[in-house]
Amino acid sequence: MCGIVGYIGNKQAYPILVNGLKRLEYRGYDSAGISLLDKDVKIFKKRGKVSDLEAHVAKEDLTGNIGIGHTRWATHGEPNDINANPHTSMNGNFVLIHNGIIENYSRLKEKLIDRGYKFYTETDTEVLANLIEYIYIKGNVSAEIAVRLALSKVVGAYGLAIICKDEPDKLIAARKGSPLVIGVGEGEYYIASDATPIVEHTKSVIYLNDDDVAILARDGLTLKTIKNDQLIPKVQKIDLDIGEIEKNGFDHFMLKEIFEQPRSILDTFRGRVSLDKNEIHLG
Ligand code: GLU
């Protein structure tokens, strides 16, 4: 279960994303990638460390006030440059990053192939990108509606940050099973899989619940459920500093790691084995 960072505001997104990804490195990962939205959508991704991604983009134009970044721990498809996040939908309308697994991805993929979709990666995430786009084009609906309808067809766990190329003034975030936090700034919002990348920018955060969808624009945030029930965002103040957050309330890193072992083991096996009625299935 790896890292997500997102930014929408008036600052340059790239340094925020890269520093945020470095804050999330402790979670373990095999590849890193970012997408920046400027006049067009730019995607850079690389197997290896965040520092390998930095070297890879050293000569690129990294301008953009909106962006998403990801560290991947592969569950579907080997760790390589192509399978790394972000993923783009076939016609290029959507770019997204995803933590977690889409359990019914192969059935969804077959249906999309029947409807003319081609796949370029081995991932479950690309299936979700194409499902959102299919609904967006076929239903002639907004990005937000396409995301909510697509997620209503998905079985699995996800933390998501989504860019729609035709709606370039917003980011969409959604969560089920994989944690996601929104940082609230002045005319800007942050997204992250935990608060560590956010606290150096703002202490005001909104923790998303399962089935929440957040639509973030520079001038405001809308929070609703997948079923379109409007929610009132609860902004909380974080009064811990970065060191305390990294230790997750424990006095020492060693204690934290001991108590995180059950979660770490679950994350390691996620997508590789599934537990069903006390039987173990190898993925
Ligand atoms: N299931 C996705 C993949 O294999 C995301 C894995 C993750 O949580 O990093 O690419």
Coordinates of C-alpha atoms and ligand atoms in Angstrom, one line a residue:
M1 CA 0.0 0.0 0.0
C2 CA 2.0 2.9 -1.2
G3 CA 2.1 6.6 -1.4
I4 CA -0.1 9.3 -2.9
V5 CA 0.5 13.1 -3.0
G6 CA -1.5 15.7 -4.9
Y7 CA -1.6 19.5 -5.2
I8 CA -3.9 22.1 -6.6
G9 CA -3.2 25.8 -6.0
N10 CA -1.0 28.6 -7.3
K11 CA 2.4 27.2 -6.3
Q12 CA 4.6 25.0 -8.5
A13 CA 3.4 21.5 -7.9
Y14 CA 6.5 19.6 -8.8
P15 CA 8.7 20.4 -5.6
I16 CA 5.6 19.7 -3.4
L17 CA 5.0 16.4 -5.0
V18 CA 8.6 15.2 -5.0
N19 CA 9.2 16.3 -1.4
G20 CA 5.9 14.6 -0.4
L21 CA 6.9 11.4 -2.1
K22 CA 10.2 11.4 -0.2
R23 CA 8.2 11.8 3.1
L24 CA 6.3 8.6 2.1
E25 CA 9.3 6.5 1.2
Y26 CA 9.2 4.8 4.6
R27 CA 6.2 2.9 3.4
G28 CA 8.3 0.9 0.9
Y29 CA 7.8 1.0 -2.9
D30 CA 9.2 -0.1 -6.2
S31 CA 8.6 2.8 -8.6
A32 CA 7.6 6.4 -8.5
G33 CA 5.8 8.8 -10.9
I34 CA 4.2 12.2 -11.2
S35 CA 1.8 13.9 -13.5
L36 CA 1.7 17.7 -13.9
L37 CA -1.2 19.6 -15.4
D38 CA -0.1 22.8 -17.2
K39 CA -1.3 23.6 -20.8
D40 CA -1.2 19.9 -21.3
V41 CA -0.8 16.8 -19.1
K42 CA 2.8 15.6 -18.5
I43 CA 3.5 12.2 -17.1
F44 CA 6.9 11.0 -15.8
K45 CA 7.4 7.6 -14.2
K46 CA 10.3 5.4 -13.4
R47 CA 11.1 2.1 -11.7
G48 CA 13.3 2.6 -8.6
K49 CA 13.6 5.4 -6.1
V50 CA 12.2 8.9 -6.1
S51 CA 15.8 10.0 -6.7
D52 CA 15.8 8.0 -9.9
L53 CA 12.6 9.8 -11.0
E54 CA 14.3 13.2 -10.1
A55 CA 17.3 12.2 -12.3
H56 CA 14.9 11.1 -15.1
V57 CA 13.0 14.5 -15.2
A58 CA 16.1 16.7 -14.6
K59 CA 15.9 18.2 -18.1
E60 CA 12.1 18.3 -18.4
D61 CA 9.7 21.2 -18.3
L62 CA 8.1 20.7 -14.8
T63 CA 5.8 23.7 -14.8
G64 CA 2.3 23.2 -13.5
N65 CA 0.1 24.3 -10.5
I66 CA -1.8 21.0 -10.4
G67 CA -0.2 17.6 -10.0
I68 CA -0.4 14.1 -8.6
G69 CA 2.5 11.8 -7.5
H70 CA 2.7 8.2 -6.5
T71 CA 5.0 5.6 -5.1
R72 CA 3.9 2.1 -6.2
W73 CA 4.1 -1.2 -4.5
A74 CA 3.2 -3.5 -7.4
T75 CA 0.3 -5.9 -6.9
H76 CA -0.8 -6.4 -10.6
G77 CA 2.0 -6.5 -13.1
E78 CA 5.7 -6.4 -12.5
P79 CA 7.5 -3.4 -11.2
N80 CA 8.7 -1.5 -14.3
D81 CA 8.4 1.9 -16.0
I82 CA 5.2 1.1 -17.9
N83 CA 3.3 -0.4 -15.0
A84 CA 4.2 2.5 -12.7
N85 CA 1.6 5.1 -11.8
P86 CA 0.3 7.5 -13.0
H87 CA -1.9 5.8 -15.6
T88 CA -3.7 7.5 -18.5
S89 CA -6.9 6.3 -20.0
M90 CA -6.8 5.1 -23.7
N91 CA -8.0 8.4 -25.2
G92 CA -6.0 10.5 -22.7
N93 CA -9.0 12.1 -20.9
F94 CA -8.0 10.9 -17.5
V95 CA -4.8 10.5 -15.6
L96 CA -4.9 8.8 -12.2
I97 CA -2.9 7.3 -9.4
H98 CA -4.1 4.5 -7.2
N99 CA -3.2 2.8 -4.0
G100 CA -4.8 -0.6 -3.4
I101 CA -6.3 -3.2 -5.6
I102 CA -9.3 -3.5 -7.9
E103 CA -10.4 -7.1 -7.2
N104 CA -12.9 -7.4 -10.2
Y105 CA -10.4 -5.8 -12.6
S106 CA -10.2 -8.8 -15.0
R107 CA -14.0 -8.9 -15.6
L108 CA -14.1 -5.1 -16.1
K109 CA -11.1 -5.4 -18.4
E110 CA -12.8 -8.0 -20.6
K111 CA -15.9 -5.8 -20.9
L112 CA -13.8 -2.8 -21.9
I113 CA -11.9 -4.9 -24.4
D114 CA -15.3 -5.9 -25.9
R115 CA -16.1 -2.2 -26.2
G116 CA -12.9 -1.4 -28.1
Y117 CA -10.5 -0.5 -25.3
K118 CA -6.8 -1.4 -25.6
F119 CA -4.5 -1.9 -22.6
Y120 CA -0.9 -1.1 -22.5
T121 CA 0.0 -2.2 -18.9
E122 CA -0.7 -5.2 -16.8
T123 CA -2.2 -3.2 -14.0
D124 CA -5.7 -3.1 -12.4
T125 CA -5.2 0.7 -12.2
E126 CA -5.3 1.2 -16.0
V127 CA -8.7 -0.7 -16.0
L128 CA -10.1 1.9 -13.6
A129 CA -8.8 4.8 -15.7
N130 CA -10.4 3.3 -18.8
L131 CA -13.7 2.5 -17.0
I132 CA -14.0 6.1 -15.9
E133 CA -13.2 7.4 -19.4
Y134 CA -15.7 4.9 -21.0
I135 CA -18.5 6.2 -18.7
Y136 CA -17.4 9.8 -19.3
I137 CA -17.6 9.6 -23.1
K138 CA -20.5 7.2 -23.4
G139 CA -22.6 8.9 -20.8
N140 CA -21.6 12.4 -21.8
V141 CA -21.3 13.2 -18.1
S142 CA -18.9 15.3 -16.0
A143 CA -15.7 13.9 -14.7
E144 CA -17.1 13.8 -11.2
I145 CA -20.2 11.8 -12.2
A146 CA -18.0 9.4 -14.3
V147 CA -15.7 8.8 -11.3
R148 CA -18.6 8.1 -9.0
L149 CA -20.4 5.8 -11.4
A150 CA -17.2 3.9 -12.2
L151 CA -16.4 3.5 -8.5
S152 CA -19.9 2.1 -7.9
K153 CA -18.9 -0.8 -10.2
V154 CA -15.6 -1.5 -8.5
V155 CA -14.9 -4.2 -5.9
G156 CA -11.7 -3.6 -4.0
A157 CA -9.7 -1.0 -2.1
Y158 CA -8.5 2.3 -3.4
G159 CA -7.1 5.7 -2.6
L160 CA -7.3 7.7 -5.8
A161 CA -6.2 11.1 -7.1
I162 CA -7.5 11.9 -10.6
I163 CA -6.9 14.6 -13.2
C164 CA -9.4 15.1 -16.1
K165 CA -7.8 16.9 -19.0
D166 CA -11.0 18.5 -20.2
E167 CA -11.7 19.8 -16.6
P168 CA -8.3 21.3 -15.9
D169 CA -9.3 23.4 -12.8
K170 CA -9.9 20.5 -10.4
L171 CA -8.5 17.3 -8.8
I172 CA -10.8 14.5 -7.7
A173 CA -9.9 12.3 -4.8
A174 CA -11.7 9.1 -3.6
R175 CA -11.1 6.5 -0.9
K176 CA -12.2 3.0 0.0
G177 CA -10.0 1.0 2.3
S178 CA -6.8 2.9 1.5
P179 CA -6.4 6.0 3.7
L180 CA -6.5 9.5 2.2
V181 CA -6.1 12.9 3.7
I182 CA -6.9 16.4 2.3
G183 CA -4.8 19.3 3.4
V184 CA -6.6 22.7 3.3
G185 CA -4.5 25.8 2.5
E186 CA -5.3 29.3 1.3
G187 CA -6.6 28.9 -2.2
E188 CA -4.9 25.5 -2.4
Y189 CA -5.5 21.9 -1.4
Y190 CA -3.2 18.9 -0.9
I191 CA -3.9 15.2 -1.1
A192 CA -1.9 12.5 0.6
S193 CA -2.1 8.9 1.8
D194 CA -1.1 10.1 5.2
A195 CA -0.5 13.5 6.8
T196 CA 3.3 13.4 6.6
P197 CA 3.6 15.2 3.2
I198 CA 1.0 17.8 4.3
V199 CA 2.0 19.1 7.7
E200 CA 4.8 21.3 6.5
H201 CA 2.3 23.2 4.3
T202 CA -0.9 23.3 6.4
K203 CA -2.1 22.0 9.8
S204 CA -5.8 21.9 8.6
V205 CA -6.8 18.5 7.3
I206 CA -9.9 16.5 6.3
Y207 CA -9.7 12.8 6.7
L208 CA -11.8 11.0 4.0
N209 CA -14.0 8.1 5.0
D210 CA -14.7 5.1 2.9
D211 CA -16.9 5.9 -0.1
D212 CA -16.1 9.6 0.1
V213 CA -15.3 11.5 -3.1
A214 CA -13.7 15.0 -2.9
I215 CA -13.7 17.5 -5.7
L216 CA -10.9 20.0 -5.2
A217 CA -10.8 23.4 -7.0
R218 CA -8.7 26.4 -6.0
D219 CA -11.8 28.2 -4.7
G220 CA -13.4 25.4 -2.8
L221 CA -13.9 21.8 -2.0
T222 CA -17.0 19.6 -2.5
L223 CA -17.3 16.4 -0.5
K224 CA -19.9 13.7 -1.3
T225 CA -20.4 10.0 -1.2
I226 CA -20.1 7.8 -4.3
K227 CA -24.0 7.7 -4.2
N228 CA -24.0 11.5 -4.5
D229 CA -25.0 12.4 -0.9
Q230 CA -23.6 15.8 0.0
L231 CA -21.3 15.8 3.0
I232 CA -20.1 18.6 5.3
P233 CA -16.3 18.5 5.4
K234 CA -14.9 18.2 9.0
V235 CA -11.7 20.2 9.1
Q236 CA -9.4 19.1 11.9
K237 CA -6.2 20.7 13.2
I238 CA -3.1 18.6 13.4
D239 CA -1.0 19.7 16.3
L240 CA 1.8 17.1 16.0
D241 CA 5.0 18.0 14.3
I242 CA 6.4 15.9 11.5
G243 CA 8.6 13.8 13.7
E244 CA 5.7 12.8 15.9
I245 CA 3.5 12.0 12.9
E246 CA 6.2 9.8 11.5
K247 CA 6.3 7.9 14.8
N248 CA 2.5 7.6 14.6
G249 CA 2.1 8.4 18.3
F250 CA 4.7 5.9 19.6
D251 CA 7.7 7.0 21.6
H252 CA 10.2 5.3 19.4
F253 CA 10.4 4.1 15.7
M254 CA 11.1 0.6 17.0
L255 CA 7.9 0.4 18.9
K256 CA 6.0 1.8 16.0
E257 CA 7.4 -0.8 13.7
I258 CA 6.6 -3.6 16.1
F259 CA 3.0 -2.6 16.4
E260 CA 2.7 -2.0 12.6
Q261 CA 3.8 -5.6 11.8
P262 CA 0.3 -7.0 11.3
R263 CA -0.6 -4.2 8.9
S264 CA 2.8 -4.6 7.1
I265 CA 2.3 -8.3 6.6
L266 CA -1.2 -7.7 5.3
D267 CA 0.1 -5.1 2.8
T268 CA 2.9 -7.3 1.7
F269 CA 0.4 -10.1 0.8
R270 CA -2.2 -7.8 -0.7
G271 CA -3.0 -8.8 -4.3
R272 CA -0.8 -11.9 -4.0
V273 CA -3.0 -14.0 -1.9
S274 CA -6.6 -13.7 -0.9
L275 CA -8.2 -15.1 2.2
D276 CA -11.6 -16.6 1.6
K277 CA -13.4 -18.7 4.2
N278 CA -10.1 -19.6 5.8
E279 CA -8.6 -20.8 2.6
I280 CA -5.6 -19.0 1.0
H281 CA -5.7 -18.4 -2.8
L282 CA -2.4 -17.5 -4.5
G283 CA -2.8 -14.5 -6.8
Ligands
GLU1 N1 -2.6 -2.2 -7.7 C1 -1.8 -1.2 -8.2 C2 -0.6 -1.6 -9.0 O1 -0.3 -2.8 -8.9 C3 -1.4 -0.2 -7.1 C4 -0.5 -0.8 -6.1 C5 -0.1 0.2 -5.0 O2 -0.9 0.3 -4.0 O3 0.9 0.8 -5.1 O4 -0.1 -0.8 -9.7

